Amino acid sequence: MNTKEKEKYIEEFDFPHCDESTKYEKVAKIGQGTFGEVFKAKEKNSNKKFVAMKKVLMDNEKEGFPITALREIKILQLLKHENVVNLIEICRTRAAQYNRYRSTFYLVFDFCEHDLAGLLSNVNVKFSLGEIKKVMQQLLNGLYYIHSNKILHRDMKAANVLITKNGILKLADFGLARAFSANKNGQVNRYTNRVVTLWYRPPELLLGDRNYGPPVDLWGAGCIMAEMWTRSPIMQGNTEQQQLTLISQLCGSVTTEVWPGVENLELFNKMELPKGQKRKVKERLKPYVKDPFACDLLDKLLILDPSKRYDSDSALNHDFFWTDPMPCDLSKMLAQHTQSMFEYLAPPRRPGHMRHPHHPVPGGPAKPSSSMADSGYQDRVF
Amino acid sequence: MGTQKEKEKEKEKDKDKDKDKDKDKEKENSNQSAGGKNAKSYGKIVLTLQNCLLPEEKLNSTPSHSDGLDTETETDLRILGCELIQTAGILLKLPQVAMATGQVIFQRFYYSKSLVRHNMETTAMGCVCLASKIEEAPRRIRDVINVFNHIKQVSSQKTIQPVILDQSYVTLKNQVIKAERRVLKELGFCVHVKHPHKIIVMYLQVLGYEKNRALMQQCWNYMNDSLRSDVFLRHQPETVACACVYLGARQLQLPLPATPAWFRLFKVSESSIRDVCRRVLRLYARPSISAEQLEKRVDELRRRYEEARAKARGGEVDGHTPSPPLPKHHNAWGGFISRSGTHAAPERAKSPRHSRSTSLSPSRTDIAKHGKRKKHSSRSRSRSHSHSRSRKPKKTQRRRSGSHKSSRSHYRSRSRSRDRGGDPDKTGKHRNKHRRH
């Protein structure tokens, strides 16, 4: 910033501040999870613009403002990209007697009409191959961007992929995201492995890896991609163990041959790993996914060994995106649907199924697991 | 009373201002809808990771100033707050970057809120908590309170006592939580700070001095000391980095390229470097402060402010968050000065100051406790030595020698005296040693 720029900056300077949330009017609740609630809201002034307001959950917060929310805010301030949800501002309610003089904070986002889980659960929404390509291309573009900014999303799932009515995809919910660093001078990272919704959790996390990186998000991308055809999550385990079993049944047994070094993971000997399973990703998905390139890309994303798993760059270079039919705009298809589709609002996909399976919020306010407190687990993250 | 009237006037002014703001906003919005193109403007919200720089008038007329606090007292309070954050950070084993962030947001906050209305020490605690989270080294509020309590006891030569978990602890903790939120709210979540440490390293590499550890350390010392001034609200981190390099090189009498001037490479002007230097050097020239007087001043203003507000409240209820009642033992100074006998005074009546404090009746110490403390006092004193780091032999020695001339903390005088002679490099080194890695 040179002197002139500085002068201009100072001239236009306004002390940063938080507006009151009363400038928005809540319209409907569109999401609920361990993180709190999400509302659709309308700006009260002449703009009448729609926004999404995410409440920062603060009950039971004994240590003040949650570090996870601080991270989310910092990360969202850092990330500005077409395929990442845009944080407009942070609002607060007025502190008054009824809230014991503790105001509530809201993150205010640009409103997106749909989420992918909502769209996929609606049988009337049909994606053509070109449209699926467009969805995946945008998803991988978003991942490429956040990973090159050294951010891990850590909660990839269809419900966290938003799509505007114009067909622009946005990665959302950075509530579990964090910055990562490459291992330097042999110092390994010790991140928490209690992240990512179980159905989308990659094998390395299930085996207790704490030194993971971007591949954890690419596994989720693979799961989401398959879901574009199967229309429901492809591996719906109820427990970590069951999830690992399901993964083995699809991707083959977890062995040191296919995954050198896996034996060093903390839980490798503690989990029951099915033996003699053959890899049948293509075989099992072929009935749904007719396109051979799609099958091949899925095969590359759902690789057990994270170091061999495709990264977003090589995935974007895959022939899937560069053969006919080319990725095509989604807006025309979405124009046929006037109603917002969110997973939260959709009827349960299958009766009896949990809608929010094991959403992990380790250390979070909901239920601080005792195992963490006891085991001297220093990763206070959450 | 005159003050009350003034206050009322001010309030009205504020209201008017708000109205104006609203009007402005409406104008803006209508302009937009008319223009239709730029639908994306949300008032004046700035969401940015950049450092905030304040315009001159904001820096000169602070909220504390309008509450009647004079500039000198305010500066002293700011310096003391920053020193508290720094010391607490060392004791909490926080990375230096967390202390730096804490000090910058502390400074920023008091350009939005008044030192009279918002207790300095509680805010400092909130800033430590917040900064520890921002810099990914979270500390528990409990630990922060303990450490502040410890500093307080050390600096006032008291027996080292653990914090008692009573109602006032709970109150204090809640206040810290609220202070943290208030900082976030006032700063609109722009609490991420770009620090010049890395920039200094880079610049020294460019200048070919990267192997000169003494210079590097000297620059960083200046950088860490500069956090107590307002340079971070006046200049970009690059400028501060240049000034630190300039000061460091001058201290060690190392030449820097003059033609063309080295700082032009970093797009920094000489005048702004000089400005930073002047402000940093002024810190070392400041006379030591009579903390008692500072405290008195703030206390008085606070009392006056509260009186005025109580009167103004009479009928109408304003939406202003009432500042929470302070716990009894917590004076405006956070009890930094050993004045009242909230903590039992050491039994050895060494100085007249101490004997005076015993004569005041302690608010929550009964005689039995007092006696007990007597027994342990010598032990707990030695405990305080083990608390201080072995890396800092100087400090321990000094404390042991017991030459407490002023009631001000040793941490403080130590940092102050740094540049006024003695061995600045050494002093700086043991203070900053652990930050290098």
mmCIF file of N, CA, C and O in Angstrom, chain A residues 2 10 33 40 42 56-57 81 83-84 140 143 147 177 195 200-201 223-224 277 288 303 315 326 330 350:
data_model
loop_
_atom_site.group_PDB
_atom_site.id
_atom_site.type_symbol
_atom_site.label_atom_id
_atom_site.label_comp_id
_atom_site.label_asym_id
_atom_site.label_seq_id
_atom_site.Cartn_x
_atom_site.Cartn_y
_atom_site.Cartn_z
ATOM 1 N N ASN A 2 0.831 2.022 -1.014
ATOM 2 C CA ASN A 2 1.656 3.220 -1.012
ATOM 3 C C ASN A 2 0.929 4.369 -0.304
ATOM 4 O O ASN A 2 -0.197 4.227 0.167
ATOM 5 N N ILE A 10 -7.615 5.606 4.480
ATOM 6 C CA ILE A 10 -7.967 6.290 5.725
ATOM 7 C C ILE A 10 -9.166 7.206 5.532
ATOM 8 O O ILE A 10 -10.044 7.313 6.381
ATOM 9 N N GLY A 33 -28.579 -28.236 12.965
ATOM 10 C CA GLY A 33 -27.563 -29.259 13.198
ATOM 11 C C GLY A 33 -26.921 -29.003 14.528
ATOM 12 O O GLY A 33 -27.376 -28.139 15.283
ATOM 13 N N LYS A 40 -33.460 -18.525 6.693
ATOM 14 C CA LYS A 40 -33.532 -17.663 5.528
ATOM 15 C C LYS A 40 -34.100 -16.344 6.024
ATOM 16 O O LYS A 40 -35.026 -16.323 6.835
ATOM 17 N N LYS A 42 -34.678 -11.862 5.181
ATOM 18 C CA LYS A 42 -34.785 -10.838 4.147
ATOM 19 C C LYS A 42 -34.285 -9.521 4.711
ATOM 20 O O LYS A 42 -34.591 -9.164 5.841
ATOM 21 N N VAL A 56 -24.516 -18.435 15.731
ATOM 22 C CA VAL A 56 -23.335 -18.980 16.410
ATOM 23 C C VAL A 56 -23.798 -19.512 17.755
ATOM 24 O O VAL A 56 -24.260 -18.761 18.602
ATOM 25 N N LEU A 57 -23.690 -20.804 17.899
ATOM 26 C CA LEU A 57 -24.197 -21.445 19.097
ATOM 27 C C LEU A 57 -23.315 -21.089 20.288
ATOM 28 O O LEU A 57 -22.116 -21.315 20.256
ATOM 29 N N HIS A 81 -14.324 -16.700 -3.496
ATOM 30 C CA HIS A 81 -14.305 -17.474 -4.733
ATOM 31 C C HIS A 81 -15.734 -17.749 -5.154
ATOM 32 O O HIS A 81 -16.628 -17.862 -4.310
ATOM 33 N N ASN A 83 -17.056 -20.367 -6.080
ATOM 34 C CA ASN A 83 -17.586 -21.633 -5.605
ATOM 35 C C ASN A 83 -17.453 -21.826 -4.095
ATOM 36 O O ASN A 83 -17.437 -22.949 -3.595
ATOM 37 N N VAL A 84 -17.279 -20.727 -3.402
ATOM 38 C CA VAL A 84 -17.282 -20.778 -1.941
ATOM 39 C C VAL A 84 -18.327 -19.783 -1.465
ATOM 40 O O VAL A 84 -18.433 -18.688 -2.007
ATOM 41 N N LEU A 140 -15.022 -29.386 -7.560
ATOM 42 C CA LEU A 140 -13.569 -29.582 -7.525
ATOM 43 C C LEU A 140 -12.828 -28.250 -7.651
ATOM 44 O O LEU A 140 -11.774 -28.066 -7.048
ATOM 45 N N LEU A 143 -12.796 -26.873 -4.241
ATOM 46 C CA LEU A 143 -11.824 -27.583 -3.409
ATOM 47 C C LEU A 143 -10.397 -27.179 -3.792
ATOM 48 O O LEU A 143 -9.546 -26.987 -2.925
ATOM 49 N N HIS A 147 -7.985 -25.577 -1.020
ATOM 50 C CA HIS A 147 -6.756 -26.303 -0.687
ATOM 51 C C HIS A 147 -5.517 -25.489 -1.044
ATOM 52 O O HIS A 147 -4.519 -25.527 -0.333
ATOM 53 N N ALA A 177 -13.807 -26.486 9.413
ATOM 54 C CA ALA A 177 -12.622 -26.261 8.587
ATOM 55 C C ALA A 177 -11.460 -25.746 9.431
ATOM 56 O O ALA A 177 -11.648 -25.228 10.528
ATOM 57 N N VAL A 195 -13.620 -35.707 12.679
ATOM 58 C CA VAL A 195 -14.285 -34.767 11.782
ATOM 59 C C VAL A 195 -14.894 -35.523 10.609
ATOM 60 O O VAL A 195 -14.596 -36.701 10.415
ATOM 61 N N TYR A 200 -19.343 -39.884 4.961
ATOM 62 C CA TYR A 200 -18.403 -39.306 3.997
ATOM 63 C C TYR A 200 -16.969 -39.324 4.540
ATOM 64 O O TYR A 200 -16.085 -38.698 3.982
ATOM 65 N N ARG A 201 -16.784 -40.055 5.635
ATOM 66 C CA ARG A 201 -15.476 -40.008 6.298
ATOM 67 C C ARG A 201 -14.504 -40.967 5.618
ATOM 68 O O ARG A 201 -14.826 -42.123 5.386
ATOM 69 N N CYS A 223 -17.563 -39.479 -2.819
ATOM 70 C CA CYS A 223 -18.852 -39.955 -2.314
ATOM 71 C C CYS A 223 -19.995 -39.129 -2.904
ATOM 72 O O CYS A 223 -21.031 -39.670 -3.299
ATOM 73 N N ILE A 224 -19.778 -37.821 -2.945
ATOM 74 C CA ILE A 224 -20.829 -36.952 -3.478
ATOM 75 C C ILE A 224 -21.047 -37.225 -4.961
ATOM 76 O O ILE A 224 -22.170 -37.289 -5.449
ATOM 77 N N GLN A 277 -11.351 -58.958 0.665
ATOM 78 C CA GLN A 277 -12.349 -58.261 -0.154
ATOM 79 C C GLN A 277 -11.680 -57.734 -1.421
ATOM 80 O O GLN A 277 -10.586 -57.194 -1.369
ATOM 81 N N TYR A 288 -25.430 -47.845 -11.991
ATOM 82 C CA TYR A 288 -25.949 -46.473 -11.882
ATOM 83 C C TYR A 288 -25.246 -45.538 -12.852
ATOM 84 O O TYR A 288 -25.854 -44.710 -13.494
ATOM 85 N N ILE A 303 -9.986 -43.934 -3.640
ATOM 86 C CA ILE A 303 -8.806 -44.772 -3.415
ATOM 87 C C ILE A 303 -8.499 -44.775 -1.920
ATOM 88 O O ILE A 303 -8.538 -43.724 -1.265
ATOM 89 N N ALA A 315 -8.019 -34.359 -10.796
ATOM 90 C CA ALA A 315 -9.413 -34.705 -11.074
ATOM 91 C C ALA A 315 -9.995 -33.778 -12.137
ATOM 92 O O ALA A 315 -10.714 -34.219 -13.037
ATOM 93 N N MET A 326 -20.027 -32.077 -22.853
ATOM 94 C CA MET A 326 -19.237 -31.202 -21.994
ATOM 95 C C MET A 326 -20.111 -30.678 -20.845
ATOM 96 O O MET A 326 -21.340 -30.686 -20.942
ATOM 97 N N LEU A 330 -26.518 -25.224 -15.412
ATOM 98 C CA LEU A 330 -27.598 -25.847 -14.651
ATOM 99 C C LEU A 330 -28.847 -24.986 -14.576
ATOM 100 O O LEU A 330 -29.910 -25.460 -14.188
ATOM 101 N N ARG A 350 -35.457 -42.090 3.338
ATOM 102 C CA ARG A 350 -35.986 -43.422 3.560
ATOM 103 C C ARG A 350 -36.462 -43.462 4.992
ATOM 104 O O ARG A 350 -35.770 -42.996 5.875
#
